[in-house]
Amino acid sequence: MGSSGFSSPRSDYFPAGLRVLVVDDDPTWLKILEKMLKKCNYEVTICNLAQEALDLLRERKDGFDLVISDVNMPDMDGFKLLELVGLEMDLPVIMMSVDGETSRVMKGVQHGACDYLLKPIRMKELRNIWQHVYRKRIHEVRDIEGHESIEELYMMRNGSEKSSDDSYLFSGGDPISGKKRKDSDIKSDSSSAKKSRLVWTVDLHQKFVKAVNQIGLDKVGPKKVRDLMGVSWITRENVASHLQKYRLYLSRLQKENEVKATGNVCLQNSTILPNESNAAPGNVKSTLPMPMTESKKALYGDVIDPPKTNTSGISFGHYFGPKSEAKIQNQYSWGPGVSFMQFKQGQNPHFQSGHMFDYVHPRPSIKEPDIQVTQVQSHLTNSNSFGQISCSMWGTKNHNLDQYMFDYLESSSQRNSIHGTGSSSASRLWDEEFNSFSSRGPNATDLLEESIGCSNQEFVPQVSPHLFDSFNLDCEYPCDPVEYPMMDQGLHIL
Amino acid sequence: MLGLSVDRLRGDMNRLLALLFHQGVLDEQFLQLQQLQDESSPNFVSEVVNIYFHESEKLLRNLRALLYVLVDREFSEYKKMGIHLNQLMGSSSSIGAKRVRNVCVAFRSASDQNNRAGCIRSLELLEYEYCYLKNKLHELFQIEQQRSLAAAVRYPVLQQRPNHHT
């Protein structure tokens, strides 16, 4: 494995000494990951801000081999960081999150993440991250050597026009494992190629942009761009991968501008199957609860206030107002994934959302697409099933607000993938909780005393008086047998 | 006599751990943490857990502030709560605080629906669970500390302070 002729001095002991940059705002995870990575004999740098990470990366141009970043960062969207690192430094980036929703994972992959890890992260997952570095190097060498035939076989990390892309999408398995299989078939003749990897300098990038603008973004293709750029030593594949990144970057910018321009947005839940979407950009509001094709409206991480028209006093929000002209106001974000799809439509007819689920298997625990009512990212076909749920629930279970709440929560919790654990749905978790509470029944007072003792230890000094009061209430709450029948139906938070 | 106390303490620790696992308070991630502890970082687990406590208490304070300051239908407040909850969930998953994390999941559902009453109850439950966890982990660390002191006494060569066993 170490015979691949990397220019790095660490190649003898590869993957030991791999230089990893970990970016996470959570200090507990930073510490744990640092320790885990050290145990893998990697060289670790930790960083808790995205901007800091970027600065570090820019400072030490060739100082890192791999970046691992959390998706939710306070100062910058993790996906944006991912894009920038890909564009500027061309390093492999692994995303992490507590949230394993398919749409999020999809987004990560679309933005160029080479892997998406769910928290809690186990040591064994970190042991193999070197494969991403290795793979990238191999492909870059291939790029430069320009082995056309080999490129037919090997999936490029980023999409290209070749149909070979489609084949790996449909392979039904993890594309990374698929790649790995092929990687091991490589005869390591790359030791002869002492070429450094292609870095998109400002100069090169400018030529690129000029060429793209000349041709027109909608008509552009890597071959045309390369020809126009007039740089002979870069290959079509270099251009192809850079082009894809560039498109994502542009579409995201565009979305941000659209969001700023339109202000309050209310989205319909809708189906978008790329083979039927003729979406025009624009703010489409509809009063129909039925799914309909929708534009690519992106709300990047912002839940934008729906118009406050349904002041029906339903405390759980406006999402299912009991009015016949109910505006089902669910905010969805169509990230670059949507526009990406649309771009791809013209060029890559195989790349359909229906199949997109096949190739991403980040965790066996994710069995079904996710439905998030309010959160911003949702996958295209999620919206379809979500629409169906809302309609059916609307029809049959509307007699009682509380009942409705249970049912909604129960059905939605059953459809939610539980972040990071892949265990049972939230409703069942609550059952467990309260059953275990009951089994602790006789000791409840001891626990309560401990808890009260705890609050006296001033762990939350400003708040302890509140805690004290609430614990008195809580004394009854967890052990109250009247609550249990409701527990069984699902999440009872009311 | 010294030997007995070390073994007794170890037994206590194991029993406590078993109880916490059985109750679902901790999950296997906590075991991962213990496995990470080694000679180069002998207090790794307690260091990580202390960082967790520190962060969580900040987050709990923020949640409480948001919940009791906010006026109904201030969606941005719910959104902030969602962010804090995500952070708390992430941290709790890091040390294996399963029950705390589960309550966060339920809490987040409530906040996604802008259900203030649900949020309030969730917060109370969350604080309760957190308190329980903290107590139990403190207990665990205490036993561990006693055990290592008792073990030190057993081998006088290593001891730094004599006779701290009971």
PDB file of N, CA and C in Angstrom, chain B residues 11 32 65 136:
ATOM      1  N   GLY B  11     -15.650  -3.731  42.476  1.00  0.00           N
ATOM      2  CA  GLY B  11     -16.980  -4.322  42.383  1.00  0.00           C
ATOM      3  C   GLY B  11     -18.068  -3.267  42.393  1.00  0.00           C
ATOM      4  N   GLN B  32     -16.329   3.011  24.848  1.00  0.00           N
ATOM      5  CA  GLN B  32     -15.307   3.484  23.912  1.00  0.00           C
ATOM      6  C   GLN B  32     -14.381   4.483  24.593  1.00  0.00           C
ATOM      7  N   ALA B  65     -33.368  29.893  29.250  1.00  0.00           N
ATOM      8  CA  ALA B  65     -33.557  31.324  28.982  1.00  0.00           C
ATOM      9  C   ALA B  65     -34.464  31.518  27.771  1.00  0.00           C
ATOM     10  N   LYS B 136     -24.519  10.353  39.021  1.00  0.00           N
ATOM     11  CA  LYS B 136     -24.004   9.002  38.905  1.00  0.00           C
ATOM     12  C   LYS B 136     -22.563   8.994  38.417  1.00  0.00           C
TER      13      LYS B 136
END
